[in-house]
Amino acid sequence: MILVTGATGTTGGATMRALLEAGAPVRALVRTPASFAAPDGVEVVQGSFEDDASLDAALAGVDKAFLVGASGEHQIDQETGFVRAASRARLGHLVRLSVIGADHPAADSLRFGRIHRLVEMVVMSTGVPYTFLRPNGFMQNFLGQAGSITGEGAIYSGLSRTAQVSHIDAADIGAVAAAVLLGSGHEGKGYALTGPEGLTDDEVARRMGVALGREISCVHVPPAQVGAGMVAAGYPQWNADGIVELLNFYETGMAAGVAPGVEELLGRPARTIDDFAVDHRATFGG
């Protein structure tokens, strides 16, 4: 049995679906089972990272688990609770979603990177066999701009016209997670995961427009404006400040590189922004 956390989210859901396609037995840990439309074949259990008893129950009879935490000020404590429960259960293999560069001391300069680096250290200290998946930014983040893409034919970017990011499709992350969970020889390793190319947001807009059959433009705004807009939309200030830090980091060019992890683990190239746009054509009004 494989336990998947975050099954209602982007990467947890992608991992759950990939495991089901492979015929693996899946148990999903969710806070409110009544609001989760679980696919056929998924065993749903209620629990949270703050409830040790629920974690112990969820991990009973589980051989392997996929761990993904929600970005926020309390992420370290929340994920540490799960890791300790995994240690108590003597879990055979924990695959944890991290972030690209978390294995480098430079990650400490970004709050998102620092949190992932610290949680990785917690995992390694427990003795639980682990694999860390370290992806770059998600293509799925553009789904949050479906309204402007549909209504205005535009995406809004807090990056300059020259900053490149090798965005990855979360479907690839889920496929990699499933391959690692169902395979062997991955314990003690970390894999950097990216898309197949570094792209500016102007290139993303143009390529999405071609895939959708209409012109999409890119409107550039200052990073500070992006953060202010997030706060106005109800996001915590901590998260908004973290996004601004990330945007400034992207300007250094350190998120533009391409890693071979997806192709090496899946035996095929990583999915492109064109593939992503076609898959979500209905959402983008194509």
Short mmCIF file of C-alpha atoms in Angstrom, two decimals:
data_model
loop_
_atom_site.label_atom_id
_atom_site.label_comp_id
_atom_site.label_asym_id
_atom_site.label_seq_id
_atom_site.Cartn_x
_atom_site.Cartn_y
_atom_site.Cartn_z
CA MET A 1 0.00 0.00 0.00
CA ILE A 2 1.23 3.49 -0.91
CA LEU A 3 0.05 6.52 1.04
CA VAL A 4 -0.27 9.80 -0.86
CA THR A 5 -0.53 13.12 0.96
CA GLY A 6 -1.80 16.22 -0.80
CA ALA A 7 -4.04 14.11 -3.02
CA THR A 8 -6.42 17.05 -3.47
CA GLY A 9 -3.56 19.23 -4.74
CA THR A 10 -1.48 19.53 -7.87
CA THR A 11 1.44 17.17 -7.34
CA GLY A 12 -0.27 14.84 -4.89
CA GLY A 13 -3.15 14.42 -7.32
CA ALA A 14 -0.79 13.82 -10.23
CA THR A 15 1.09 11.20 -8.22
CA MET A 16 -2.13 9.48 -7.16
CA ARG A 17 -3.34 9.26 -10.77
CA ALA A 18 0.02 7.95 -12.02
CA LEU A 19 0.05 5.24 -9.34
CA LEU A 20 -3.52 4.22 -10.21
CA GLU A 21 -2.62 3.98 -13.89
CA ALA A 22 0.20 1.63 -12.90
CA GLY A 23 -2.23 -0.53 -10.93
CA ALA A 24 -0.74 0.25 -7.53
CA PRO A 25 -2.81 0.20 -4.31
CA VAL A 26 -3.26 3.79 -3.15
CA ARG A 27 -4.42 5.32 0.12
CA ALA A 28 -5.04 9.09 0.20
CA LEU A 29 -4.65 11.18 3.35
CA VAL A 30 -7.08 14.13 3.27
CA ARG A 31 -8.41 16.57 5.83
CA THR A 32 -12.07 16.38 4.74
CA PRO A 33 -12.92 13.14 2.94
CA ALA A 34 -16.51 14.26 2.36
CA SER A 35 -15.32 16.97 -0.05
CA PHE A 36 -12.87 14.74 -1.92
CA ALA A 37 -14.15 12.97 -5.04
CA ALA A 38 -11.72 10.07 -4.88
CA PRO A 39 -11.08 8.12 -8.08
CA ASP A 40 -12.10 4.48 -8.11
CA GLY A 41 -9.58 2.28 -6.36
CA VAL A 42 -8.38 4.89 -3.86
CA GLU A 43 -8.79 4.24 -0.14
CA VAL A 44 -9.43 7.54 1.61
CA VAL A 45 -8.44 8.22 5.22
CA GLN A 46 -9.01 11.36 7.24
CA GLY A 47 -6.11 13.06 8.95
CA SER A 48 -3.79 16.03 9.18
CA PHE A 49 -0.12 16.69 9.79
CA GLU A 50 -1.02 18.22 13.18
CA ASP A 51 -2.80 15.06 14.43
CA ASP A 52 -0.27 12.35 15.34
CA ALA A 53 -2.93 9.73 15.98
CA SER A 54 -4.45 10.22 12.53
CA LEU A 55 -1.01 9.93 10.92
CA ASP A 56 -0.25 6.71 12.79
CA ALA A 57 -3.56 5.28 11.62
CA ALA A 58 -3.02 6.41 8.04
CA LEU A 59 0.44 4.81 7.91
CA ALA A 60 -0.70 1.47 9.34
CA GLY A 61 -0.05 -1.22 6.75
CA VAL A 62 1.66 1.23 4.40
CA ASP A 63 4.94 0.32 2.71
CA LYS A 64 5.75 3.60 0.96
CA ALA A 65 4.52 7.19 0.99
CA PHE A 66 4.58 10.39 -1.03
CA LEU A 67 4.91 13.53 1.08
CA VAL A 68 4.06 17.04 -0.08
CA GLY A 69 3.48 19.94 2.29
CA ALA A 70 1.71 23.25 1.80
CA SER A 71 4.05 26.24 1.48
CA GLY A 72 3.79 28.42 4.56
CA GLU A 73 5.34 29.49 7.82
CA HIS A 74 4.34 26.24 9.55
CA GLN A 75 5.53 23.85 6.83
CA ILE A 76 8.57 22.61 8.76
CA ASP A 77 6.52 21.64 11.83
CA GLN A 78 3.78 20.07 9.72
CA GLU A 79 6.06 17.92 7.59
CA THR A 80 8.22 17.01 10.58
CA GLY A 81 5.10 15.57 12.20
CA PHE A 82 4.57 13.29 9.23
CA VAL A 83 8.24 12.31 9.02
CA ARG A 84 8.26 11.31 12.69
CA ALA A 85 5.11 9.26 12.15
CA ALA A 86 6.81 7.57 9.18
CA SER A 87 9.74 6.75 11.44
CA ARG A 88 7.44 5.27 14.09
CA ALA A 89 5.76 3.17 11.40
CA ARG A 90 9.16 2.04 10.06
CA LEU A 91 8.13 3.12 6.59
CA GLY A 92 10.01 1.37 3.82
CA HIS A 93 10.41 4.37 1.51
CA LEU A 94 9.46 8.03 1.73
CA VAL A 95 9.39 10.10 -1.46
CA ARG A 96 9.25 13.78 -0.59
CA LEU A 97 8.50 16.72 -2.85
CA SER A 98 11.20 19.35 -2.32
CA VAL A 99 12.38 22.19 -4.54
CA ILE A 100 15.20 22.55 -7.02
CA GLY A 101 18.44 23.63 -5.36
CA ALA A 102 17.38 22.59 -1.84
CA ASP A 103 20.55 20.50 -1.56
CA HIS A 104 22.72 23.62 -1.98
CA PRO A 105 23.55 26.05 0.86
CA ALA A 106 22.43 28.90 -1.42
CA ALA A 107 18.86 27.71 -0.78
CA ASP A 108 19.08 29.40 2.62
CA SER A 109 18.78 32.80 0.93
CA LEU A 110 15.16 32.07 -0.08
CA ARG A 111 12.49 31.24 2.47
CA PHE A 112 10.99 28.50 0.27
CA GLY A 113 14.40 26.97 -0.35
CA ARG A 114 15.40 27.25 3.31
CA ILE A 115 12.28 25.42 4.48
CA HIS A 116 12.79 22.57 2.04
CA ARG A 117 16.46 22.31 2.93
CA LEU A 118 15.60 22.05 6.64
CA VAL A 119 12.88 19.45 6.09
CA GLU A 120 15.28 17.40 3.99
CA MET A 121 17.70 17.46 6.93
CA VAL A 122 14.93 16.27 9.25
CA VAL A 123 14.14 13.37 6.92
CA MET A 124 17.78 12.33 6.69
CA SER A 125 18.15 12.41 10.47
CA THR A 126 15.38 9.84 11.05
CA GLY A 127 16.87 6.92 9.16
CA VAL A 128 13.74 6.48 7.04
CA PRO A 129 14.75 5.48 3.49
CA TYR A 130 14.04 8.52 1.33
CA THR A 131 14.13 10.04 -2.13
CA PHE A 132 13.88 13.79 -2.71
CA LEU A 133 12.23 15.15 -5.85
CA ARG A 134 13.40 18.70 -6.50
CA PRO A 135 11.34 20.34 -9.26
CA ASN A 136 11.56 23.79 -10.79
CA GLY A 137 8.50 26.08 -11.10
CA PHE A 138 5.26 24.43 -12.22
CA MET A 139 3.58 25.09 -15.56
CA GLN A 140 0.34 24.71 -13.58
CA ASN A 141 0.98 28.13 -12.04
CA PHE A 142 -0.25 29.58 -15.34
CA LEU A 143 -3.66 28.03 -14.65
CA GLY A 144 -4.11 30.79 -12.09
CA GLN A 145 -4.14 33.22 -15.00
CA ALA A 146 -6.88 31.46 -16.94
CA GLY A 147 -9.18 34.46 -16.44
CA SER A 148 -6.81 36.96 -18.02
CA ILE A 149 -5.79 34.56 -20.77
CA THR A 150 -9.43 33.92 -21.66
CA GLY A 151 -10.74 37.45 -21.17
CA GLU A 152 -7.76 39.60 -22.18
CA GLY A 153 -5.55 37.31 -24.21
CA ALA A 154 -2.72 38.06 -21.81
CA ILE A 155 -0.57 36.64 -19.05
CA TYR A 156 0.88 38.89 -16.37
CA SER A 157 4.50 38.41 -15.36
CA GLY A 158 6.64 39.73 -12.54
CA LEU A 159 9.77 38.86 -14.52
CA SER A 160 11.83 40.88 -16.96
CA ARG A 161 11.76 40.08 -20.66
CA THR A 162 15.07 38.21 -20.41
CA ALA A 163 14.54 36.02 -17.32
CA GLN A 164 14.17 32.34 -18.23
CA VAL A 165 12.67 29.48 -16.21
CA SER A 166 12.61 25.80 -17.19
CA HIS A 167 9.04 25.23 -15.98
CA ILE A 168 7.95 21.63 -15.44
CA ASP A 169 4.52 20.10 -15.96
CA ALA A 170 3.25 18.66 -12.66
CA ALA A 171 2.07 15.64 -14.62
CA ASP A 172 5.74 14.79 -15.10
CA ILE A 173 6.38 15.19 -11.38
CA GLY A 174 3.57 12.76 -10.61
CA ALA A 175 4.87 10.29 -13.17
CA VAL A 176 8.37 10.51 -11.72
CA ALA A 177 7.07 10.09 -8.17
CA ALA A 178 5.16 6.97 -9.20
CA ALA A 179 8.18 5.56 -11.01
CA VAL A 180 10.38 6.11 -7.96
CA LEU A 181 7.81 4.66 -5.56
CA LEU A 182 7.29 1.58 -7.70
CA GLY A 183 10.93 1.15 -8.72
CA SER A 184 14.09 0.29 -6.83
CA GLY A 185 17.50 1.77 -6.23
CA HIS A 186 16.29 5.32 -5.59
CA GLU A 187 16.79 5.39 -1.83
CA GLY A 188 19.14 8.08 -0.56
CA LYS A 189 18.99 10.03 -3.82
CA GLY A 190 17.69 13.42 -4.90
CA TYR A 191 16.55 14.25 -8.41
CA ALA A 192 16.41 17.72 -9.95
CA LEU A 193 13.38 17.95 -12.23
CA THR A 194 12.80 20.59 -14.91
CA GLY A 195 11.01 21.08 -18.16
CA PRO A 196 12.86 20.57 -21.46
CA GLU A 197 13.89 24.22 -21.98
CA GLY A 198 14.31 27.56 -20.30
CA LEU A 199 11.72 30.08 -21.51
CA THR A 200 11.00 33.74 -20.91
CA ASP A 201 7.39 34.58 -20.11
CA ASP A 202 7.12 36.30 -23.50
CA GLU A 203 8.06 32.97 -25.10
CA VAL A 204 5.57 31.16 -22.87
CA ALA A 205 2.80 33.53 -24.00
CA ARG A 206 3.70 33.15 -27.68
CA ARG A 207 3.90 29.37 -27.53
CA MET A 208 0.66 29.08 -25.59
CA GLY A 209 -1.01 31.32 -28.14
CA VAL A 210 0.08 29.06 -30.99
CA ALA A 211 -1.21 26.00 -29.13
CA LEU A 212 -4.52 27.72 -28.36
CA GLY A 213 -4.95 29.12 -31.85
CA ARG A 214 -4.97 32.79 -30.88
CA GLU A 215 -2.56 35.51 -29.86
CA ILE A 216 -1.50 35.68 -26.22
CA SER A 217 0.60 38.61 -25.02
CA CYS A 218 2.70 39.07 -21.89
CA VAL A 219 2.25 42.08 -19.62
CA HIS A 220 5.24 42.74 -17.36
CA VAL A 221 4.69 44.23 -13.91
CA PRO A 222 7.14 44.96 -11.05
CA PRO A 223 7.64 42.08 -8.58
CA ALA A 224 6.47 44.29 -5.71
CA GLN A 225 3.18 44.75 -7.54
CA VAL A 226 2.80 40.99 -7.81
CA GLY A 227 3.27 40.65 -4.06
CA ALA A 228 0.80 43.41 -3.31
CA GLY A 229 -1.73 41.82 -5.62
CA MET A 230 -1.38 38.50 -3.82
CA VAL A 231 -2.01 40.11 -0.44
CA ALA A 232 -5.04 41.95 -1.84
CA ALA A 233 -6.33 38.59 -3.10
CA GLY A 234 -6.09 37.11 0.38
CA TYR A 235 -2.71 35.38 0.38
CA PRO A 236 -0.63 35.61 3.58
CA GLN A 237 2.05 38.30 3.55
CA TRP A 238 4.69 35.64 4.24
CA ASN A 239 3.81 33.75 1.06
CA ALA A 240 3.61 36.94 -1.01
CA ASP A 241 7.04 38.02 0.19
CA GLY A 242 8.35 34.55 -0.68
CA ILE A 243 7.07 34.87 -4.24
CA VAL A 244 8.78 38.24 -4.63
CA GLU A 245 12.02 36.66 -3.41
CA LEU A 246 11.55 33.89 -5.96
CA LEU A 247 10.93 36.30 -8.82
CA ASN A 248 14.10 38.18 -7.96
CA PHE A 249 15.97 34.87 -7.84
CA TYR A 250 14.69 33.95 -11.30
CA GLU A 251 16.34 37.13 -12.62
CA THR A 252 19.76 35.63 -11.79
CA GLY A 253 19.32 32.96 -14.47
CA MET A 254 19.78 30.12 -12.00
CA ALA A 255 16.32 28.67 -12.76
CA ALA A 256 16.87 28.49 -16.52
CA GLY A 257 18.94 25.31 -16.65
CA VAL A 258 17.64 21.95 -17.83
CA ALA A 259 18.16 18.84 -15.71
CA PRO A 260 17.99 15.30 -17.17
CA GLY A 261 15.95 13.82 -14.32
CA VAL A 262 12.59 13.48 -16.06
CA GLU A 263 13.98 11.84 -19.19
CA GLU A 264 16.29 9.54 -17.24
CA LEU A 265 13.54 8.35 -14.89
CA LEU A 266 10.69 8.13 -17.40
CA GLY A 267 12.55 7.21 -20.59
CA ARG A 268 10.96 10.07 -22.52
CA PRO A 269 11.47 13.83 -22.83
CA ALA A 270 9.84 16.17 -20.35
CA ARG A 271 6.53 17.69 -21.44
CA THR A 272 6.67 21.07 -23.17
CA ILE A 273 4.68 24.24 -22.56
CA ASP A 274 2.91 23.43 -25.85
CA ASP A 275 1.78 20.06 -24.48
CA PHE A 276 0.57 21.77 -21.32
CA ALA A 277 -1.44 24.41 -23.20
CA VAL A 278 -3.12 21.81 -25.41
CA ASP A 279 -4.04 19.68 -22.40
CA HIS A 280 -5.68 22.70 -20.74
CA ARG A 281 -7.17 24.21 -23.87
CA ALA A 282 -10.70 24.29 -22.40
CA THR A 283 -9.50 26.09 -19.25
CA PHE A 284 -7.68 28.71 -21.32
CA GLY A 285 -10.61 29.27 -23.67
CA GLY A 286 -8.81 27.86 -26.69
#
